[in-house]
Each structure stands twice: as C-alpha cells, then as structure tokens.
Amino acid sequence: MKKPSATQACPCGSGLALSACCGPLLEGSAVAPTAEALMRSRYAAHALDREAYLLDTWHASTRPPELESQAPPRQRWIGLTILRHQRLDDTHAVVEFVARYRLGGRAHRLHETSRFVLEGQRWYYVDGDLHE
C-alpha cells in the first residue's frame, strides 16, 4: 500500500493533518495520551492498513496471535464518530464510537463500546461490546 502523505487529513476525522494527529502514534514516535487518542489512532491504522500497530496496541491478555486476513473486497473506512470517552479510574477507560465503512458498494457501521487499560504509561485496547 502507498505510504500516506504527512500533510493528508488524518483518517480519524480530527480535522488535523496526519502528521499532527495519529501519524506519530502510527510511526511509534509518540504514545496515545488518552484512550480516545488510542481509539482514533487504531481507526486510522485500520484505514491505512497498519496491522502491526493494531496488534501492538492490543492488550496481551486479549490480543489474537494475528489479525484475520481479509480477502478482497476489503472494507474502505469512511468515518469515525466518538460518542463517549469516559475515564473510569486511573488505569481504565471506555470509548463508545461509530465507525463507518463501505464494503461491496454498501455502507455499513460498527457501533462499539471499547475498553482500554493503561499499563506502563501506555494505553491498550482490551475488548469491546458491539451495539446493534
């Protein structure tokens, strides 16, 4: 896949350039300061096919050994809306979001409340509950 331009808009929908938003997290030169920032960067990783980042930011207790490969056609991620970010205590947070994508010419949405944990000053995705 072609490397995105640092000046392109970040896929997470922040309105910032990739280089000023999720880019440093995806490249490993910064860590997400909040669970919401990690959620946004994980969405950007999906949109930019950064599978290694998705695995690196998934908590070891629930992380699969590898991501399921997707045969074409692959979904095209088209938007992210954060509905809620709640810090539960010093090391736990939840983020509720809706991610929109296209697959086979049809629009779909993924509505999830995700759980995150802070370990060693890094946020990790743990798991989530899907909403119908």
Short mmCIF file of N, CA, C and O in Angstrom, two decimals:
data_model
loop_
_atom_site.label_atom_id
_atom_site.label_comp_id
_atom_site.label_asym_id
_atom_site.label_seq_id
_atom_site.Cartn_x
_atom_site.Cartn_y
_atom_site.Cartn_z
N MET A 1 0.83 -1.18 0.00
CA MET A 1 0.00 0.00 0.00
C MET A 1 0.88 1.24 0.00
O MET A 1 1.90 1.30 0.65
N LYS A 2 0.45 2.26 -0.73
CA LYS A 2 1.18 3.50 -0.84
C LYS A 2 1.22 4.21 0.52
O LYS A 2 0.22 4.27 1.22
N LYS A 3 2.41 4.73 0.88
CA LYS A 3 2.55 5.44 2.14
C LYS A 3 1.80 6.76 2.05
O LYS A 3 1.95 7.50 1.09
N PRO A 4 0.97 7.08 3.07
CA PRO A 4 0.21 8.33 3.02
C PRO A 4 1.12 9.54 3.20
O PRO A 4 2.17 9.46 3.82
N SER A 5 0.69 10.64 2.65
CA SER A 5 1.40 11.90 2.81
C SER A 5 1.18 12.44 4.22
O SER A 5 0.08 12.34 4.77
N ALA A 6 2.22 13.00 4.81
CA ALA A 6 2.11 13.56 6.16
C ALA A 6 1.14 14.73 6.21
O ALA A 6 0.61 15.05 7.26
N THR A 7 0.91 15.38 5.05
CA THR A 7 0.01 16.54 5.04
C THR A 7 -1.44 16.16 4.75
O THR A 7 -2.31 17.01 4.84
N GLN A 8 -1.69 14.89 4.42
CA GLN A 8 -3.08 14.49 4.17
C GLN A 8 -3.87 14.55 5.47
O GLN A 8 -3.31 14.47 6.56
N ALA A 9 -5.16 14.67 5.36
CA ALA A 9 -6.03 14.71 6.54
C ALA A 9 -5.96 13.37 7.26
O ALA A 9 -5.92 12.31 6.63
N CYS A 10 -5.95 13.42 8.58
CA CYS A 10 -5.92 12.19 9.35
C CYS A 10 -7.23 11.45 9.17
O CYS A 10 -8.31 12.05 9.25
N PRO A 11 -7.18 10.14 8.93
CA PRO A 11 -8.41 9.37 8.74
C PRO A 11 -9.34 9.38 9.94
O PRO A 11 -10.53 9.11 9.81
N CYS A 12 -8.83 9.71 11.14
CA CYS A 12 -9.66 9.65 12.34
C CYS A 12 -10.72 10.73 12.41
O CYS A 12 -11.59 10.69 13.27
N GLY A 13 -10.66 11.70 11.49
CA GLY A 13 -11.69 12.72 11.44
C GLY A 13 -11.47 13.91 12.36
O GLY A 13 -12.36 14.73 12.55
N SER A 14 -10.27 14.06 12.90
CA SER A 14 -9.98 15.17 13.81
C SER A 14 -9.94 16.51 13.08
O SER A 14 -10.05 17.56 13.72
N GLY A 15 -9.72 16.48 11.77
CA GLY A 15 -9.56 17.71 11.01
C GLY A 15 -8.11 18.15 10.92
O GLY A 15 -7.79 19.11 10.23
N LEU A 16 -7.21 17.44 11.61
CA LEU A 16 -5.79 17.75 11.57
C LEU A 16 -5.10 16.92 10.48
O LEU A 16 -5.62 15.90 10.04
N ALA A 17 -3.91 17.37 10.12
CA ALA A 17 -3.09 16.59 9.19
C ALA A 17 -2.64 15.32 9.90
O ALA A 17 -2.49 15.31 11.13
N LEU A 18 -2.42 14.27 9.14
CA LEU A 18 -1.97 13.01 9.71
C LEU A 18 -0.71 13.21 10.56
O LEU A 18 -0.60 12.64 11.65
N SER A 19 0.20 14.06 10.10
CA SER A 19 1.46 14.28 10.82
C SER A 19 1.27 14.99 12.15
O SER A 19 2.11 14.88 13.04
N ALA A 20 0.15 15.68 12.32
CA ALA A 20 -0.13 16.41 13.56
C ALA A 20 -1.14 15.68 14.43
O ALA A 20 -1.55 16.19 15.47
N CYS A 21 -1.52 14.49 14.02
CA CYS A 21 -2.57 13.76 14.74
C CYS A 21 -2.09 12.33 15.02
O CYS A 21 -1.25 12.11 15.88
N CYS A 22 -2.60 11.37 14.29
CA CYS A 22 -2.30 9.96 14.54
C CYS A 22 -0.99 9.48 13.93
O CYS A 22 -0.47 8.44 14.33
N GLY A 23 -0.42 10.22 13.01
CA GLY A 23 0.81 9.81 12.35
C GLY A 23 1.94 9.45 13.30
O GLY A 23 2.52 8.37 13.18
N PRO A 24 2.29 10.32 14.26
CA PRO A 24 3.38 9.98 15.19
C PRO A 24 3.10 8.72 16.01
O PRO A 24 4.02 7.97 16.32
N LEU A 25 1.84 8.46 16.34
CA LEU A 25 1.50 7.25 17.07
C LEU A 25 1.70 6.04 16.18
O LEU A 25 2.29 5.04 16.59
N LEU A 26 1.23 6.11 14.94
CA LEU A 26 1.36 5.00 14.00
C LEU A 26 2.83 4.69 13.69
O LEU A 26 3.18 3.54 13.46
N GLU A 27 3.66 5.73 13.70
CA GLU A 27 5.09 5.55 13.39
C GLU A 27 5.90 5.16 14.62
O GLU A 27 7.09 4.86 14.51
N GLY A 28 5.29 5.22 15.82
CA GLY A 28 5.99 4.82 17.03
C GLY A 28 6.81 5.91 17.69
O GLY A 28 7.56 5.65 18.63
N SER A 29 6.69 7.15 17.23
CA SER A 29 7.45 8.24 17.83
C SER A 29 6.70 8.93 18.96
O SER A 29 7.23 9.84 19.59
N ALA A 30 5.45 8.50 19.21
CA ALA A 30 4.65 9.04 20.31
C ALA A 30 3.69 7.95 20.78
O ALA A 30 3.46 6.98 20.06
N VAL A 31 3.18 8.11 22.00
CA VAL A 31 2.15 7.20 22.51
C VAL A 31 0.89 8.01 22.76
O VAL A 31 0.94 9.21 23.02
N ALA A 32 -0.23 7.34 22.69
CA ALA A 32 -1.53 8.00 22.88
C ALA A 32 -1.66 8.49 24.32
O ALA A 32 -1.50 7.70 25.25
N PRO A 33 -1.99 9.77 24.52
CA PRO A 33 -2.12 10.30 25.87
C PRO A 33 -3.42 9.91 26.55
O PRO A 33 -3.52 10.00 27.78
N THR A 34 -4.41 9.49 25.77
CA THR A 34 -5.72 9.11 26.32
C THR A 34 -6.23 7.89 25.57
O THR A 34 -5.76 7.56 24.47
N ALA A 35 -7.24 7.24 26.16
CA ALA A 35 -7.87 6.11 25.48
C ALA A 35 -8.54 6.57 24.19
O ALA A 35 -8.52 5.85 23.18
N GLU A 36 -9.12 7.77 24.19
CA GLU A 36 -9.74 8.28 22.96
C GLU A 36 -8.69 8.46 21.86
O GLU A 36 -8.94 8.10 20.70
N ALA A 37 -7.54 8.99 22.20
CA ALA A 37 -6.47 9.17 21.21
C ALA A 37 -6.04 7.80 20.66
O ALA A 37 -5.78 7.66 19.46
N LEU A 38 -5.97 6.79 21.54
CA LEU A 38 -5.61 5.46 21.06
C LEU A 38 -6.70 4.92 20.15
O LEU A 38 -6.41 4.33 19.10
N MET A 39 -7.98 5.13 20.51
CA MET A 39 -9.07 4.67 19.66
C MET A 39 -8.97 5.32 18.28
O MET A 39 -9.11 4.64 17.25
N ARG A 40 -8.74 6.62 18.24
CA ARG A 40 -8.62 7.32 16.97
C ARG A 40 -7.46 6.77 16.14
O ARG A 40 -7.58 6.55 14.94
N SER A 41 -6.33 6.52 16.81
CA SER A 41 -5.16 6.01 16.08
C SER A 41 -5.41 4.59 15.59
O SER A 41 -4.93 4.20 14.51
N ARG A 42 -6.15 3.80 16.34
CA ARG A 42 -6.47 2.44 15.89
C ARG A 42 -7.41 2.48 14.68
O ARG A 42 -7.27 1.68 13.75
N TYR A 43 -8.34 3.43 14.67
CA TYR A 43 -9.19 3.60 13.50
C TYR A 43 -8.32 3.98 12.29
O TYR A 43 -8.46 3.42 11.20
N ALA A 44 -7.41 4.94 12.49
CA ALA A 44 -6.51 5.35 11.41
C ALA A 44 -5.68 4.16 10.93
O ALA A 44 -5.46 4.00 9.73
N ALA A 45 -5.25 3.32 11.85
CA ALA A 45 -4.48 2.13 11.48
C ALA A 45 -5.31 1.19 10.61
O ALA A 45 -4.79 0.61 9.65
N HIS A 46 -6.57 1.03 10.94
CA HIS A 46 -7.46 0.22 10.09
C HIS A 46 -7.54 0.84 8.70
O HIS A 46 -7.41 0.14 7.69
N ALA A 47 -7.77 2.15 8.66
CA ALA A 47 -7.94 2.84 7.38
C ALA A 47 -6.68 2.80 6.52
O ALA A 47 -6.77 2.78 5.29
N LEU A 48 -5.51 2.75 7.17
CA LEU A 48 -4.24 2.79 6.45
C LEU A 48 -3.54 1.42 6.40
O LEU A 48 -2.38 1.34 6.02
N ASP A 49 -4.26 0.37 6.78
CA ASP A 49 -3.72 -0.99 6.75
C ASP A 49 -2.44 -1.15 7.56
O ASP A 49 -1.46 -1.73 7.10
N ARG A 50 -2.44 -0.65 8.78
CA ARG A 50 -1.28 -0.77 9.68
C ARG A 50 -1.56 -1.87 10.70
O ARG A 50 -1.79 -1.62 11.87
N GLU A 51 -1.55 -3.10 10.25
CA GLU A 51 -1.90 -4.24 11.09
C GLU A 51 -0.96 -4.40 12.28
O GLU A 51 -1.39 -4.77 13.37
N ALA A 52 0.32 -4.14 12.09
CA ALA A 52 1.28 -4.28 13.20
C ALA A 52 0.92 -3.33 14.34
O ALA A 52 1.01 -3.70 15.52
N TYR A 53 0.49 -2.12 14.01
CA TYR A 53 0.11 -1.15 15.05
C TYR A 53 -1.11 -1.66 15.81
O TYR A 53 -1.18 -1.53 17.03
N LEU A 54 -2.06 -2.23 15.11
CA LEU A 54 -3.25 -2.76 15.77
C LEU A 54 -2.87 -3.84 16.77
O LEU A 54 -3.38 -3.85 17.90
N LEU A 55 -1.99 -4.72 16.40
CA LEU A 55 -1.56 -5.77 17.33
C LEU A 55 -0.74 -5.19 18.48
O LEU A 55 -0.92 -5.59 19.64
N ASP A 56 0.13 -4.23 18.20
CA ASP A 56 0.97 -3.63 19.24
C ASP A 56 0.16 -2.87 20.29
O ASP A 56 0.60 -2.74 21.43
N THR A 57 -1.00 -2.36 19.90
CA THR A 57 -1.82 -1.57 20.83
C THR A 57 -2.97 -2.37 21.43
O THR A 57 -3.84 -1.82 22.09
N TRP A 58 -2.97 -3.67 21.19
CA TRP A 58 -3.99 -4.58 21.73
C TRP A 58 -3.40 -5.23 22.97
O TRP A 58 -2.30 -5.77 22.93
N HIS A 59 -4.10 -5.21 24.08
CA HIS A 59 -3.59 -5.75 25.34
C HIS A 59 -3.27 -7.24 25.20
O HIS A 59 -4.03 -8.00 24.59
N ALA A 60 -2.15 -7.65 25.77
CA ALA A 60 -1.67 -9.03 25.63
C ALA A 60 -2.68 -10.06 26.14
O ALA A 60 -2.72 -11.18 25.64
N SER A 61 -3.52 -9.68 27.09
CA SER A 61 -4.48 -10.64 27.65
C SER A 61 -5.61 -11.01 26.69
O SER A 61 -6.25 -12.05 26.86
N THR A 62 -5.83 -10.19 25.68
CA THR A 62 -6.93 -10.46 24.73
C THR A 62 -6.48 -10.42 23.27
O THR A 62 -7.29 -10.69 22.38
N ARG A 63 -5.23 -10.10 23.02
CA ARG A 63 -4.72 -9.95 21.65
C ARG A 63 -4.64 -11.31 20.95
O ARG A 63 -4.10 -12.26 21.49
N PRO A 64 -5.17 -11.38 19.73
CA PRO A 64 -5.02 -12.61 18.95
C PRO A 64 -3.57 -12.72 18.45
O PRO A 64 -2.86 -11.72 18.38
N PRO A 65 -3.13 -13.93 18.10
CA PRO A 65 -1.76 -14.08 17.60
C PRO A 65 -1.53 -13.32 16.30
O PRO A 65 -0.43 -12.88 16.01
N GLU A 66 -2.58 -13.19 15.52
CA GLU A 66 -2.51 -12.42 14.28
C GLU A 66 -3.91 -11.96 13.93
O GLU A 66 -4.90 -12.51 14.43
N LEU A 67 -4.00 -10.95 13.07
CA LEU A 67 -5.31 -10.47 12.63
C LEU A 67 -5.81 -11.37 11.51
O LEU A 67 -5.02 -11.93 10.75
N GLU A 68 -7.11 -11.52 11.46
CA GLU A 68 -7.70 -12.31 10.39
C GLU A 68 -7.46 -11.62 9.06
O GLU A 68 -7.74 -10.44 8.91
N SER A 69 -6.91 -12.35 8.12
CA SER A 69 -6.69 -11.79 6.78
C SER A 69 -8.03 -11.60 6.10
O SER A 69 -8.94 -12.41 6.27
N GLN A 70 -8.09 -10.53 5.34
CA GLN A 70 -9.32 -10.27 4.60
C GLN A 70 -9.04 -10.39 3.12
O GLN A 70 -8.19 -9.69 2.58
N ALA A 71 -9.74 -11.29 2.51
CA ALA A 71 -9.63 -11.41 1.06
C ALA A 71 -10.44 -10.28 0.43
O ALA A 71 -11.42 -9.82 1.01
N PRO A 72 -10.03 -9.83 -0.75
CA PRO A 72 -10.80 -8.77 -1.41
C PRO A 72 -12.23 -9.23 -1.63
O PRO A 72 -12.46 -10.42 -1.81
N PRO A 73 -13.22 -8.37 -1.62
CA PRO A 73 -13.02 -6.93 -1.41
C PRO A 73 -12.87 -6.59 0.08
O PRO A 73 -13.53 -7.19 0.92
N ARG A 74 -12.00 -5.65 0.36
CA ARG A 74 -11.78 -5.19 1.73
C ARG A 74 -12.66 -3.97 1.98
O ARG A 74 -12.98 -3.23 1.06
N GLN A 75 -12.99 -3.77 3.24
CA GLN A 75 -13.77 -2.59 3.55
C GLN A 75 -12.92 -1.34 3.40
O GLN A 75 -11.72 -1.38 3.58
N ARG A 76 -13.58 -0.25 3.06
CA ARG A 76 -12.93 1.06 2.97
C ARG A 76 -13.52 1.91 4.08
O ARG A 76 -14.72 2.18 4.09
N TRP A 77 -12.69 2.29 5.03
CA TRP A 77 -13.15 3.05 6.19
C TRP A 77 -13.42 4.49 5.77
O TRP A 77 -12.58 5.11 5.13
N ILE A 78 -14.60 5.01 6.14
CA ILE A 78 -15.00 6.33 5.64
C ILE A 78 -15.36 7.34 6.72
O ILE A 78 -15.65 8.48 6.40
N GLY A 79 -15.32 6.95 7.99
CA GLY A 79 -15.61 7.95 9.01
C GLY A 79 -15.69 7.38 10.40
O GLY A 79 -16.05 6.22 10.61
N LEU A 80 -15.32 8.21 11.37
CA LEU A 80 -15.34 7.83 12.77
C LEU A 80 -16.03 8.93 13.57
O LEU A 80 -15.72 10.11 13.40
N THR A 81 -16.95 8.53 14.43
CA THR A 81 -17.59 9.45 15.36
C THR A 81 -17.41 8.90 16.76
O THR A 81 -17.81 7.77 17.04
N ILE A 82 -16.79 9.70 17.62
CA ILE A 82 -16.64 9.34 19.03
C ILE A 82 -17.90 9.82 19.75
O ILE A 82 -18.22 11.00 19.73
N LEU A 83 -18.62 8.89 20.37
CA LEU A 83 -19.84 9.24 21.09
C LEU A 83 -19.59 9.52 22.56
O LEU A 83 -20.28 10.32 23.18
N ARG A 84 -18.58 8.82 23.12
CA ARG A 84 -18.31 8.99 24.55
C ARG A 84 -16.90 8.51 24.86
O ARG A 84 -16.45 7.49 24.35
N HIS A 85 -16.21 9.27 25.69
CA HIS A 85 -14.91 8.85 26.25
C HIS A 85 -15.01 9.07 27.74
O HIS A 85 -15.26 10.18 28.19
N GLN A 86 -14.86 7.99 28.51
CA GLN A 86 -15.01 8.09 29.96
C GLN A 86 -13.83 7.42 30.64
O GLN A 86 -13.57 6.24 30.42
N ARG A 87 -13.15 8.18 31.45
CA ARG A 87 -12.06 7.63 32.27
C ARG A 87 -12.72 7.06 33.52
O ARG A 87 -13.37 7.78 34.28
N LEU A 88 -12.61 5.76 33.74
CA LEU A 88 -13.28 5.09 34.85
C LEU A 88 -12.49 5.20 36.15
O LEU A 88 -13.07 5.29 37.23
N ASP A 89 -11.17 5.13 36.05
CA ASP A 89 -10.28 5.29 37.20
C ASP A 89 -8.89 5.61 36.64
O ASP A 89 -8.77 5.98 35.46
N ASP A 90 -7.85 5.47 37.43
CA ASP A 90 -6.51 5.84 36.97
C ASP A 90 -6.01 5.02 35.81
O ASP A 90 -5.16 5.48 35.04
N THR A 91 -6.50 3.80 35.66
CA THR A 91 -5.94 2.91 34.63
C THR A 91 -6.97 2.30 33.68
O THR A 91 -6.60 1.45 32.87
N HIS A 92 -8.21 2.71 33.76
CA HIS A 92 -9.25 2.13 32.89
C HIS A 92 -10.11 3.23 32.27
O HIS A 92 -10.41 4.23 32.93
N ALA A 93 -10.51 2.99 31.02
CA ALA A 93 -11.38 3.93 30.32
C ALA A 93 -12.22 3.17 29.30
O ALA A 93 -11.89 2.04 28.92
N VAL A 94 -13.30 3.81 28.89
CA VAL A 94 -14.12 3.27 27.81
C VAL A 94 -14.30 4.35 26.74
O VAL A 94 -14.30 5.55 27.06
N VAL A 95 -14.43 3.91 25.51
CA VAL A 95 -14.71 4.81 24.39
C VAL A 95 -15.82 4.18 23.58
O VAL A 95 -15.69 3.04 23.12
N GLU A 96 -16.91 4.91 23.43
CA GLU A 96 -18.00 4.47 22.57
C GLU A 96 -17.88 5.22 21.25
O GLU A 96 -17.71 6.44 21.24
N PHE A 97 -17.97 4.48 20.15
CA PHE A 97 -17.77 5.10 18.85
C PHE A 97 -18.64 4.42 17.79
O PHE A 97 -19.15 3.32 17.99
N VAL A 98 -18.76 5.11 16.68
CA VAL A 98 -19.36 4.54 15.47
C VAL A 98 -18.34 4.73 14.35
O VAL A 98 -17.89 5.85 14.10
N ALA A 99 -17.94 3.63 13.74
CA ALA A 99 -17.03 3.65 12.60
C ALA A 99 -17.84 3.25 11.37
O ALA A 99 -18.55 2.26 11.39
N ARG A 100 -17.71 4.05 10.32
CA ARG A 100 -18.44 3.78 9.09
C ARG A 100 -17.47 3.27 8.02
O ARG A 100 -16.34 3.73 7.94
N TYR A 101 -17.97 2.33 7.22
CA TYR A 101 -17.15 1.79 6.14
C TYR A 101 -18.03 1.35 4.98
O TYR A 101 -19.23 1.20 5.11
N ARG A 102 -17.38 1.19 3.83
CA ARG A 102 -18.04 0.67 2.63
C ARG A 102 -17.45 -0.69 2.31
O ARG A 102 -16.25 -0.90 2.40
N LEU A 103 -18.34 -1.57 1.93
CA LEU A 103 -17.93 -2.91 1.52
C LEU A 103 -18.86 -3.35 0.41
O LEU A 103 -20.08 -3.35 0.59
N GLY A 104 -18.28 -3.68 -0.73
CA GLY A 104 -19.10 -4.13 -1.86
C GLY A 104 -20.12 -3.09 -2.30
O GLY A 104 -21.22 -3.45 -2.69
N GLY A 105 -19.76 -1.81 -2.22
CA GLY A 105 -20.65 -0.75 -2.66
C GLY A 105 -21.73 -0.37 -1.66
O GLY A 105 -22.53 0.51 -1.92
N ARG A 106 -21.75 -1.03 -0.50
CA ARG A 106 -22.78 -0.74 0.51
C ARG A 106 -22.13 -0.13 1.74
O ARG A 106 -21.03 -0.52 2.14
N ALA A 107 -22.84 0.81 2.36
CA ALA A 107 -22.35 1.45 3.58
C ALA A 107 -22.74 0.60 4.80
O ALA A 107 -23.83 0.02 4.84
N HIS A 108 -21.84 0.52 5.75
CA HIS A 108 -22.06 -0.22 6.99
C HIS A 108 -21.56 0.63 8.14
O HIS A 108 -20.80 1.57 7.95
N ARG A 109 -21.97 0.25 9.34
CA ARG A 109 -21.48 0.95 10.53
C ARG A 109 -21.17 -0.06 11.62
O ARG A 109 -21.83 -1.10 11.73
N LEU A 110 -20.15 0.27 12.39
CA LEU A 110 -19.73 -0.54 13.52
C LEU A 110 -19.86 0.35 14.75
O LEU A 110 -19.18 1.37 14.85
N HIS A 111 -20.77 0.00 15.65
CA HIS A 111 -21.01 0.76 16.88
C HIS A 111 -20.51 -0.10 18.03
O HIS A 111 -21.01 -1.20 18.23
N GLU A 112 -19.51 0.41 18.76
CA GLU A 112 -18.89 -0.39 19.81
C GLU A 112 -18.56 0.48 21.02
O GLU A 112 -18.26 1.65 20.88
N THR A 113 -18.63 -0.13 22.19
CA THR A 113 -18.07 0.47 23.39
C THR A 113 -16.84 -0.35 23.72
O THR A 113 -16.94 -1.55 24.01
N SER A 114 -15.68 0.27 23.60
CA SER A 114 -14.39 -0.41 23.77
C SER A 114 -13.84 -0.13 25.16
O SER A 114 -13.98 0.97 25.69
N ARG A 115 -13.15 -1.12 25.70
CA ARG A 115 -12.48 -0.98 27.00
C ARG A 115 -10.98 -0.86 26.78
O ARG A 115 -10.40 -1.57 25.94
N PHE A 116 -10.36 0.03 27.57
CA PHE A 116 -8.93 0.29 27.47
C PHE A 116 -8.31 0.24 28.86
O PHE A 116 -8.97 0.55 29.85
N VAL A 117 -7.03 -0.12 28.90
CA VAL A 117 -6.29 -0.16 30.15
C VAL A 117 -4.97 0.57 29.95
O VAL A 117 -4.36 0.50 28.87
N LEU A 118 -4.53 1.28 30.99
CA LEU A 118 -3.27 1.99 30.98
C LEU A 118 -2.24 1.16 31.74
O LEU A 118 -2.44 0.85 32.92
N GLU A 119 -1.17 0.77 31.06
CA GLU A 119 -0.09 0.00 31.68
C GLU A 119 1.24 0.60 31.25
O GLU A 119 1.47 0.79 30.06
N GLY A 120 2.11 0.87 32.23
CA GLY A 120 3.42 1.42 31.88
C GLY A 120 3.33 2.70 31.09
O GLY A 120 4.11 2.91 30.17
N GLN A 121 2.37 3.53 31.38
CA GLN A 121 2.12 4.82 30.71
C GLN A 121 1.73 4.68 29.24
O GLN A 121 1.86 5.61 28.47
N ARG A 122 1.20 3.50 28.88
CA ARG A 122 0.67 3.28 27.53
C ARG A 122 -0.73 2.73 27.63
O ARG A 122 -1.00 1.83 28.42
N TRP A 123 -1.62 3.27 26.80
CA TRP A 123 -2.99 2.76 26.71
C TRP A 123 -3.01 1.58 25.76
O TRP A 123 -2.31 1.56 24.74
N TYR A 124 -3.85 0.58 26.10
CA TYR A 124 -4.05 -0.59 25.26
C TYR A 124 -5.54 -0.86 25.11
O TYR A 124 -6.30 -0.71 26.07
N TYR A 125 -5.93 -1.30 23.92
CA TYR A 125 -7.28 -1.78 23.68
C TYR A 125 -7.39 -3.16 24.33
O TYR A 125 -6.51 -4.01 24.16
N VAL A 126 -8.48 -3.39 25.08
CA VAL A 126 -8.70 -4.69 25.72
C VAL A 126 -9.75 -5.48 24.95
O VAL A 126 -9.48 -6.56 24.43
N ASP A 127 -10.95 -4.95 24.87
CA ASP A 127 -12.04 -5.59 24.14
C ASP A 127 -13.19 -4.61 24.03
O ASP A 127 -13.06 -3.46 24.44
N GLY A 128 -14.30 -5.07 23.49
CA GLY A 128 -15.44 -4.17 23.31
C GLY A 128 -16.74 -4.91 23.17
O GLY A 128 -16.78 -6.12 22.90
N ASP A 129 -17.80 -4.16 23.38
CA ASP A 129 -19.16 -4.68 23.21
C ASP A 129 -19.77 -4.00 21.98
O ASP A 129 -19.80 -2.77 21.90
N LEU A 130 -20.25 -4.83 21.06
CA LEU A 130 -20.91 -4.30 19.87
C LEU A 130 -22.35 -3.94 20.18
O LEU A 130 -23.01 -4.63 20.95
N HIS A 131 -22.83 -2.87 19.57
CA HIS A 131 -24.21 -2.44 19.71
C HIS A 131 -24.91 -2.71 18.38
O HIS A 131 -24.32 -2.53 17.32
N GLU A 132 -26.15 -3.14 18.46
CA GLU A 132 -26.92 -3.38 17.23
C GLU A 132 -27.42 -2.10 16.65
O GLU A 132 -27.67 -1.15 17.25
#
